[in-house]
PDB file of C-alpha atoms and ligand atoms in Angstrom:
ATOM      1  CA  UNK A1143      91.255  69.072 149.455  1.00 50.00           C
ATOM      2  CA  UNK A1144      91.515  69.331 145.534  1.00 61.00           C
ATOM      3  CA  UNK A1145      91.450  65.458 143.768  1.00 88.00           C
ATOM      4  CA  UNK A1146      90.421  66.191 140.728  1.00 96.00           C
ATOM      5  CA  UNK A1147      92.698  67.611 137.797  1.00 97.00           C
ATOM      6  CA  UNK A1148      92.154  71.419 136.661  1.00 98.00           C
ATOM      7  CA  UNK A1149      93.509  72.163 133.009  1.00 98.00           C
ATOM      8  CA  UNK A1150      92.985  75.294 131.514  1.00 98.00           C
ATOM      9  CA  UNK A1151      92.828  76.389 127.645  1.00 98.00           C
ATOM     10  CA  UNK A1152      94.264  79.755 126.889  1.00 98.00           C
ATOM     11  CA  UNK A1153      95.904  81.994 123.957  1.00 97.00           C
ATOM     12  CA  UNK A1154      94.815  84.733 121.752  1.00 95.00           C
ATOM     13  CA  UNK A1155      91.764  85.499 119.458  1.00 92.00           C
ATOM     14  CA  UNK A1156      90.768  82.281 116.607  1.00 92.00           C
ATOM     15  CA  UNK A1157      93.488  79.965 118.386  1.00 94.00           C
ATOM     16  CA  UNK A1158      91.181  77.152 118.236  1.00 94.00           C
ATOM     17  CA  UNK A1159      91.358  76.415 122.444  1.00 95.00           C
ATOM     18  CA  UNK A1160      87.455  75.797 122.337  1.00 96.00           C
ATOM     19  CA  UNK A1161      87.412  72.933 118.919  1.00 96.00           C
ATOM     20  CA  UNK A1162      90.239  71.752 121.134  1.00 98.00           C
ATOM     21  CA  UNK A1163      88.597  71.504 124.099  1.00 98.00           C
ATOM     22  CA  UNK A1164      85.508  69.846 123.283  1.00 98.00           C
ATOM     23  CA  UNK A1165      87.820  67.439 121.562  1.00 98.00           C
ATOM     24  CA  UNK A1166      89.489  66.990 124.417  1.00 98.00           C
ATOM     25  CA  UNK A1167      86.665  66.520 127.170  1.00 98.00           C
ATOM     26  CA  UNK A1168      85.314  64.056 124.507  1.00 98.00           C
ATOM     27  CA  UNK A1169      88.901  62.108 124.423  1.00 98.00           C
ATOM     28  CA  UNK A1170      88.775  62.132 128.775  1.00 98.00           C
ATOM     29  CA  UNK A1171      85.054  61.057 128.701  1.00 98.00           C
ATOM     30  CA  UNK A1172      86.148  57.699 126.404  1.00 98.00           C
ATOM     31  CA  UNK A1173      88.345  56.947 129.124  1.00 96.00           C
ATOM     32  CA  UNK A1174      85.853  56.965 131.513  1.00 96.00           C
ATOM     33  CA  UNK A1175      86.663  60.048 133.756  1.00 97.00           C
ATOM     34  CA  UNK A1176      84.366  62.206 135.035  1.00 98.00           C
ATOM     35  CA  UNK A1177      85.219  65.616 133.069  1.00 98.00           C
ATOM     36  CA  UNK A1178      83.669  69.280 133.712  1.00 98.00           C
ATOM     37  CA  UNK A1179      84.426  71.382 130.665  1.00 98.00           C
ATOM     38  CA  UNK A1180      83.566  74.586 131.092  1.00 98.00           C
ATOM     39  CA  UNK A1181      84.570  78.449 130.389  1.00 98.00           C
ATOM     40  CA  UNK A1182      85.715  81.747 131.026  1.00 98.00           C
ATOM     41  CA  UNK A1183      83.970  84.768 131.085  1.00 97.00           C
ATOM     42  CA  UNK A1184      81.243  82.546 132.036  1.00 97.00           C
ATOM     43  CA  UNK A1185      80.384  79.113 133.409  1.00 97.00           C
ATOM     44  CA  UNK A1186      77.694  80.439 136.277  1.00 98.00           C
ATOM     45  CA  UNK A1187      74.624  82.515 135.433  1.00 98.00           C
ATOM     46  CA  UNK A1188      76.108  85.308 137.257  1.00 98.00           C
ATOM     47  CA  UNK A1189      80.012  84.778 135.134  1.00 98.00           C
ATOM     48  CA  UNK A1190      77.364  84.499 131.684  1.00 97.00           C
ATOM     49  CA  UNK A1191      75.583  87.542 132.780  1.00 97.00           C
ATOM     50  CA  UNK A1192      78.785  89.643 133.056  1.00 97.00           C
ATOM     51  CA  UNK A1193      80.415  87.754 129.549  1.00 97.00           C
ATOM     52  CA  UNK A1194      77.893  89.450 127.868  1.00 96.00           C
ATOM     53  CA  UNK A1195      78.376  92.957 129.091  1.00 96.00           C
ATOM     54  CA  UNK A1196      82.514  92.552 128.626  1.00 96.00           C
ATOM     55  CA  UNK A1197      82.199  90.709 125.051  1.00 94.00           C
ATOM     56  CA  UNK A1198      80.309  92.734 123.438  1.00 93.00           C
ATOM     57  CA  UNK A1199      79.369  97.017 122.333  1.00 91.00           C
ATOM     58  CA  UNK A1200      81.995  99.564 121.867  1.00 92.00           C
ATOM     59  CA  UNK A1201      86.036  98.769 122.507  1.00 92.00           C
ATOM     60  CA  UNK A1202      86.056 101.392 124.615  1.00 92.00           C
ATOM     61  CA  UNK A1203      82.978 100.673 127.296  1.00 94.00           C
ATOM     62  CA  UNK A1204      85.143  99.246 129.886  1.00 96.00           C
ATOM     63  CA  UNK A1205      89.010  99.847 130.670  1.00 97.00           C
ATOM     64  CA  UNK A1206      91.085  97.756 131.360  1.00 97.00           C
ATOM     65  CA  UNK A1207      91.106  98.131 134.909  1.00 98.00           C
ATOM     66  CA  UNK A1208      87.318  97.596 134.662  1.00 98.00           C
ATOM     67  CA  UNK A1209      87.638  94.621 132.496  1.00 98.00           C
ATOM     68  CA  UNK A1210      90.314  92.831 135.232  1.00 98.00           C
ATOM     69  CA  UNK A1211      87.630  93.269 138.138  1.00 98.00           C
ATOM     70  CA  UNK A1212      84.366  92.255 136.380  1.00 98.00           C
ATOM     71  CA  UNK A1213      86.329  89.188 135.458  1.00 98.00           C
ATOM     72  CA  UNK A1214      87.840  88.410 138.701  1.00 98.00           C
ATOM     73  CA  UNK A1215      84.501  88.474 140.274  1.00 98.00           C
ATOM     74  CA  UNK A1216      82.907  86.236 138.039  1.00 98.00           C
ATOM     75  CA  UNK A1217      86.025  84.092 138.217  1.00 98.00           C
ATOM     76  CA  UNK A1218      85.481  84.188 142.005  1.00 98.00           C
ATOM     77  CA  UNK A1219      82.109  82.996 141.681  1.00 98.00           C
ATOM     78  CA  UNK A1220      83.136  80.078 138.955  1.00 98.00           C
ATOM     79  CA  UNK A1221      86.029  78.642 140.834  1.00 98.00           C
ATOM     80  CA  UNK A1222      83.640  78.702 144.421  1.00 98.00           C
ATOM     81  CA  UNK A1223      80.240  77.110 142.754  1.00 98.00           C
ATOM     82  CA  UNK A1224      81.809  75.459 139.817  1.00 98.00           C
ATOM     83  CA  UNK A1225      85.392  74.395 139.730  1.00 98.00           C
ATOM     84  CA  UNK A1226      86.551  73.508 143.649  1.00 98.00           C
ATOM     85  CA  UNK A1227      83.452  71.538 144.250  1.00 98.00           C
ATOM     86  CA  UNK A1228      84.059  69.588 140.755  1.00 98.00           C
ATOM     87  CA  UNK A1229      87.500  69.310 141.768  1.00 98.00           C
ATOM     88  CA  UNK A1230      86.984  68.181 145.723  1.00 97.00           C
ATOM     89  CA  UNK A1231      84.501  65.505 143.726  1.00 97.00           C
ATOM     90  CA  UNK A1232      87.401  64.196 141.523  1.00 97.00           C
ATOM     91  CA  UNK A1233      86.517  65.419 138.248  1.00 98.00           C
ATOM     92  CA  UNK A1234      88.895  66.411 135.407  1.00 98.00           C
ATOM     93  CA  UNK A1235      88.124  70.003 134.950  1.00 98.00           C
ATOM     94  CA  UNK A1236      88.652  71.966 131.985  1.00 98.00           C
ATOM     95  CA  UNK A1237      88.563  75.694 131.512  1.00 98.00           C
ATOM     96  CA  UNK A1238      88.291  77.778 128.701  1.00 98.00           C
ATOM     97  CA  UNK A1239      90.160  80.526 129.502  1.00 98.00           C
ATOM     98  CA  UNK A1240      90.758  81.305 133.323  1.00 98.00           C
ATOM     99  CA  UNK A1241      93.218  83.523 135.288  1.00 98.00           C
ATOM    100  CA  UNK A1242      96.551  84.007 132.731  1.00 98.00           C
ATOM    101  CA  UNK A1243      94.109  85.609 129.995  1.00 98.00           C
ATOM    102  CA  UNK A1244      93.241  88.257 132.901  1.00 98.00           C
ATOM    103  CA  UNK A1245      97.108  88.634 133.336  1.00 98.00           C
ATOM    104  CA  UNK A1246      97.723  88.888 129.672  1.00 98.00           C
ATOM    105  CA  UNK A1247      94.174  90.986 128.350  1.00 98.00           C
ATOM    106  CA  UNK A1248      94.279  93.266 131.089  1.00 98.00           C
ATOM    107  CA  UNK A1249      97.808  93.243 132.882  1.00 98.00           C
ATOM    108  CA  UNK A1250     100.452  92.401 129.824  1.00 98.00           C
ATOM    109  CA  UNK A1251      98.482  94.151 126.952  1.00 97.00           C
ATOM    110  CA  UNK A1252      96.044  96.032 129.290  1.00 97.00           C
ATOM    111  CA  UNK A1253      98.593  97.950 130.836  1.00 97.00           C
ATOM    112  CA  UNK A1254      97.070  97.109 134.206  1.00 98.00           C
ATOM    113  CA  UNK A1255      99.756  96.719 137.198  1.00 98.00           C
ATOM    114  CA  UNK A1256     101.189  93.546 137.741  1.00 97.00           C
ATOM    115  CA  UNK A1257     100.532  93.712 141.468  1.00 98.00           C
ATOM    116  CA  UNK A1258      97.179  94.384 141.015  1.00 98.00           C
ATOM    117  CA  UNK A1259      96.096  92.105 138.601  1.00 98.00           C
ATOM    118  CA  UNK A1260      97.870  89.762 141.293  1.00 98.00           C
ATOM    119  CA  UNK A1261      96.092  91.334 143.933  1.00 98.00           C
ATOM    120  CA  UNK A1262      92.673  90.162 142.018  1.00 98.00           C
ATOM    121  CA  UNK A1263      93.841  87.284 141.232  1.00 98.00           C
ATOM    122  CA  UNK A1264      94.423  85.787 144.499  1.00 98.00           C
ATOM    123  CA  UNK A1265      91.206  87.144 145.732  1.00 98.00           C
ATOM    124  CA  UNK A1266      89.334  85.724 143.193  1.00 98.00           C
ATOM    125  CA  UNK A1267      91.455  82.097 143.158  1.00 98.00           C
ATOM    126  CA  UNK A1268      92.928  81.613 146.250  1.00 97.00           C
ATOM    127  CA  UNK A1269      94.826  78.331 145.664  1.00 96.00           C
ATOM    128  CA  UNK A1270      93.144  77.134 142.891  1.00 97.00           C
ATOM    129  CA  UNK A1271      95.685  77.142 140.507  1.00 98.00           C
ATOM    130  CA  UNK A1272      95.501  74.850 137.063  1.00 98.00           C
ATOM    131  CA  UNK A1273      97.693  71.865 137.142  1.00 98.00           C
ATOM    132  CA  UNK A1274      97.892  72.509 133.354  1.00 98.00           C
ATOM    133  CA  UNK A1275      97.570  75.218 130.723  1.00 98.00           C
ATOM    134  CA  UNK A1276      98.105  74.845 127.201  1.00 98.00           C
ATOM    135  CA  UNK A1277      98.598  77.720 125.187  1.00 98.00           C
ATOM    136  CA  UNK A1278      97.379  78.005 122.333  1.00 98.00           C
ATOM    137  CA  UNK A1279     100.059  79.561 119.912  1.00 97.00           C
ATOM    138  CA  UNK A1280      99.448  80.951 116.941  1.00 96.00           C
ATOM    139  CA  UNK A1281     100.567  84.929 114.580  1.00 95.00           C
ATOM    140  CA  UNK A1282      98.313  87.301 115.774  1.00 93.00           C
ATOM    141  CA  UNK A1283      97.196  88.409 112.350  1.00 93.00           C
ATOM    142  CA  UNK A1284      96.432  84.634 111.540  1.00 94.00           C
ATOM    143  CA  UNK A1285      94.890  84.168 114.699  1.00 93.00           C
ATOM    144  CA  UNK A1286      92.259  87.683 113.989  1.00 92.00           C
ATOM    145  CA  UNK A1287      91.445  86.067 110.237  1.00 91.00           C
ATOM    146  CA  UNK A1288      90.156  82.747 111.720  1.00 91.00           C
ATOM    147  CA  UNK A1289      88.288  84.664 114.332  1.00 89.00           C
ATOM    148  CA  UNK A1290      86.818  86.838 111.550  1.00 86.00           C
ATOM    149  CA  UNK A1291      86.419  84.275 109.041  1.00 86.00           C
ATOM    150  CA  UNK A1292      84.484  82.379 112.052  1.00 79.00           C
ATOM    151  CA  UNK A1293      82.127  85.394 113.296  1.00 69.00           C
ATOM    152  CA  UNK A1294      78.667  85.646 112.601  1.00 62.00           C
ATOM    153  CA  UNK A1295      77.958  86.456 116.590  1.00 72.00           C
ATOM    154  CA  UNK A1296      78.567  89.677 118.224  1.00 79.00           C
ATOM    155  CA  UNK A1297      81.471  88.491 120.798  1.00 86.00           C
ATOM    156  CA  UNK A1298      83.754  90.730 119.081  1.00 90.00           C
ATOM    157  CA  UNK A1299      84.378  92.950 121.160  1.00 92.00           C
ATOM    158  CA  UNK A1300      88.109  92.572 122.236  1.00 92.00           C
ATOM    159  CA  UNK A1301      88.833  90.940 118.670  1.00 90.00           C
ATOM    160  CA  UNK A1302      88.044  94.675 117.299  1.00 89.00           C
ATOM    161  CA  UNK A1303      91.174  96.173 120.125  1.00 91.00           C
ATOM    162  CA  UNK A1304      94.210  96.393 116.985  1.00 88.00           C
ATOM    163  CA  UNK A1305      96.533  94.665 116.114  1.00 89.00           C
ATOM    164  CA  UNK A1306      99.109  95.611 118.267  1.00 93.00           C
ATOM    165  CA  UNK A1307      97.174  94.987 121.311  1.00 95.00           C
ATOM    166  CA  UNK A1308      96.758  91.509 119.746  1.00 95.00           C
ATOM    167  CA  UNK A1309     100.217  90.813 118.784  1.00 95.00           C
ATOM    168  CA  UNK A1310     101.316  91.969 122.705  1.00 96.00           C
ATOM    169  CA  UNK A1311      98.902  89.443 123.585  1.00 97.00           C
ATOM    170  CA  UNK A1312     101.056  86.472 122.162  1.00 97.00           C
ATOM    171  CA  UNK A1313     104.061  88.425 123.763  1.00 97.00           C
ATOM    172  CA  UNK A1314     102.182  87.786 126.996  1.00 98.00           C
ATOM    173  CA  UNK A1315     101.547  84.458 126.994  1.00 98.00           C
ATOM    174  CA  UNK A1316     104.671  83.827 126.077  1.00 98.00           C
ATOM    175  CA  UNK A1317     105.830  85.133 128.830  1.00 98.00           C
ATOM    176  CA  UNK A1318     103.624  83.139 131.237  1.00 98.00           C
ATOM    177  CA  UNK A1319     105.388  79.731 129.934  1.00 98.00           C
ATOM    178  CA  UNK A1320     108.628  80.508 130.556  1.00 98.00           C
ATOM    179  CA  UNK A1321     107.513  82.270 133.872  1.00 98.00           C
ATOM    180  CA  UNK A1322     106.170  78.512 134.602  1.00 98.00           C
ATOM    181  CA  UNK A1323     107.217  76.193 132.635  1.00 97.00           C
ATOM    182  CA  UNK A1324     106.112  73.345 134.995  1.00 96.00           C
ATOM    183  CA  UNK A1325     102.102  74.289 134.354  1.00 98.00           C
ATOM    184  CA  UNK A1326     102.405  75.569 131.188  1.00 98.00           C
ATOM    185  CA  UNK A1327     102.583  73.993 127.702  1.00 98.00           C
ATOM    186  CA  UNK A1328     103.225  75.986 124.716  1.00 98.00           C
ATOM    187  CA  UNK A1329     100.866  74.532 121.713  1.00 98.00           C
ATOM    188  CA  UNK A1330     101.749  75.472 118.246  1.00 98.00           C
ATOM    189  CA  UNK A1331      97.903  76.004 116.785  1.00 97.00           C
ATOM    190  CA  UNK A1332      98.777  76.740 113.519  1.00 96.00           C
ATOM    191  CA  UNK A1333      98.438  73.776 112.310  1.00 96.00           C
ATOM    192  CA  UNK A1334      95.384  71.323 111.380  1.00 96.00           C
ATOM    193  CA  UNK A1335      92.663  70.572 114.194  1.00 97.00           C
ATOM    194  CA  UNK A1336      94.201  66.776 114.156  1.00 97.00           C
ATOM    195  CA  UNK A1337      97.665  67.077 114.368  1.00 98.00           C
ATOM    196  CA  UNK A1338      97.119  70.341 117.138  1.00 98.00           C
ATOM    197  CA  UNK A1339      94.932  67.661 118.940  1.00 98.00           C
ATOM    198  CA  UNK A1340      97.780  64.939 119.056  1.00 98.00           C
ATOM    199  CA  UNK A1341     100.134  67.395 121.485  1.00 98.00           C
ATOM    200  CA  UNK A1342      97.048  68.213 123.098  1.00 98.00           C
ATOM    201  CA  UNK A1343      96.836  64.658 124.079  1.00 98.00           C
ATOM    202  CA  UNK A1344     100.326  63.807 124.753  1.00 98.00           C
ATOM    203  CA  UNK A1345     100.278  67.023 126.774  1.00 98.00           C
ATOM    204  CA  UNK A1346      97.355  65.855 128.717  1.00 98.00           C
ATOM    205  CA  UNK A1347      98.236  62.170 129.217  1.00 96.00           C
ATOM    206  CA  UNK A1348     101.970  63.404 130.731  1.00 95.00           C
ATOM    207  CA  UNK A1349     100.389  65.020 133.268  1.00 92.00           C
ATOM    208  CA  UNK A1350      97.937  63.001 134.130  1.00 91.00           C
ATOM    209  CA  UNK A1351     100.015  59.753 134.574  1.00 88.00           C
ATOM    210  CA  UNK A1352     103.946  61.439 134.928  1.00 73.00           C
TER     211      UNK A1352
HETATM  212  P1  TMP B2646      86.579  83.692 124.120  1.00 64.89           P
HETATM  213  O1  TMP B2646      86.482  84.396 122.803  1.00 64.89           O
HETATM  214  O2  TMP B2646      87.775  82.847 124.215  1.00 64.89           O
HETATM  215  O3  TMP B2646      85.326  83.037 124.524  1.00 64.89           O
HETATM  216  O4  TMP B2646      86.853  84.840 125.243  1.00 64.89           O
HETATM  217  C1  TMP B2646      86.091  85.967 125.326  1.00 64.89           C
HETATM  218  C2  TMP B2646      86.952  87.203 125.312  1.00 64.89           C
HETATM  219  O5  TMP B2646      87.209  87.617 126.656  1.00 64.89           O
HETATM  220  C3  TMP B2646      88.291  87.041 124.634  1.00 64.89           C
HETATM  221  O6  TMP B2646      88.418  88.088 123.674  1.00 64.89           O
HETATM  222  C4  TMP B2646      89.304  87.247 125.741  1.00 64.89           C
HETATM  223  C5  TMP B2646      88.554  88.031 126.782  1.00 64.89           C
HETATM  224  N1  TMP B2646      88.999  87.793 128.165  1.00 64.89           N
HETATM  225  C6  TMP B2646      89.741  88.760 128.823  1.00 64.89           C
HETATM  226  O7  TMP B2646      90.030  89.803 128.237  1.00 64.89           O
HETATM  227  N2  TMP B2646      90.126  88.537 130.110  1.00 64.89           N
HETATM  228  C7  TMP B2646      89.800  87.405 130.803  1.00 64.89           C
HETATM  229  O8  TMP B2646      90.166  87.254 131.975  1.00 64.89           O
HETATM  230  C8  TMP B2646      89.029  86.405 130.108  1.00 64.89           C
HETATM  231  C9  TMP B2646      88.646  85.152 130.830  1.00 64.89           C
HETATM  232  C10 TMP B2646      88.653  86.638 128.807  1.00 64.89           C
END
């Protein structure tokens, strides 16, 4: 039985989801609740283990079909050791990038099937659905020149897929919050990290006390 709140971070490349996140776990911390931030593809030693095969090397080592399963079963593995056992404890949970960036990488600009990125989805999830996503909205090209501007590691490799695959990816999300408007909240990241931060908050504090 889930107690806990699960809030996920999502959007395209250099949207700032991870400054805000920290931010944000920091923010629920002060407040004194128990708060999990962690990260997708990642936040197990097996879901690490697989980031770095999927972030990095050529553009074209993995398709997209490829890409939606080795991230489903690491999600599988972070939502069963990680995020349903934080949850069951009560925790605030918050997760850099979980199932809609599947639907959106891999399904929307992917060109993977709908049904089966659904298909993966529920294998790897079950009912462990986010109470909250915030989407993290910003022009693709602006998004690609932070990203850039930010990159000394090698993690680049969907940041390197072209721009249109990029600007489909905002189309995407997009998508997603008007699919659900209920979870999702549309963040306009374009802006400074303090005044981004403010919605984040009000965002945040609506759901946890409306
Ligand atoms: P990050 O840069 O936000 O850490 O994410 C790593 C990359 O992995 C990012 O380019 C998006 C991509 N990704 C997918 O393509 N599908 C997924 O399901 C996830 C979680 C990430």
């Amino acid at each position: 039985m889930k107690r806990g709140v699960f809030i996920t971070l999502e959007g395209g490349e250099g949207s700032g989801k991870s400054t805000q996140g920290k931010r944000l776990a920091d923010a629920l911390r002060a407040t004194g609740r128990d708060v999990v931030l962690t990260r997708e593809p990642g936040g197990t030693p097996q879901g690490e283990a697989l980031r770095a095969l999927l972030v990095r090397g050529e553009t074209g080592a993995w398709s997209a079909a490829s890409e939606a399963m080795l991230m489903s079963a690491a999600r599988e593995v972070h939502v069963r050791t990680v995020i349903a056992p934080a949850l069951a404890a009560g925790a605030v949970v918050i997760s850099d990038r979980f199932m809609d960036s599947t639907r959106v990488y891999q399904g929307f600009a992917g060109g993977v099937a709908a049904e089966e990125i659904a298909a993966l989805e529920k294998m790897a999830i079950g009912d462990c659905k986010p109470d909250l996503t915030l989407i993290f909205d910003l022009p693709a090209e602006q998004g690609l020149a932070r990203a850039t501007a930010r990159g000394s590691d090698a993690e680049d490799r969907f940041e390197r897929k072209g721009r249109d695959f990029h600007e489909r990816l905002r189309d995407g999300f997009h998508a997603i919050a008007a699919a659900e408007p209920r979870r999702c909240v549309v963040i306009d990241a374009a802006r400074d990290v303090e005044a981004v931060f403010a919605d984040v908050w009000t965002a945040v504090e609506t759901r946890l006390h409306g």
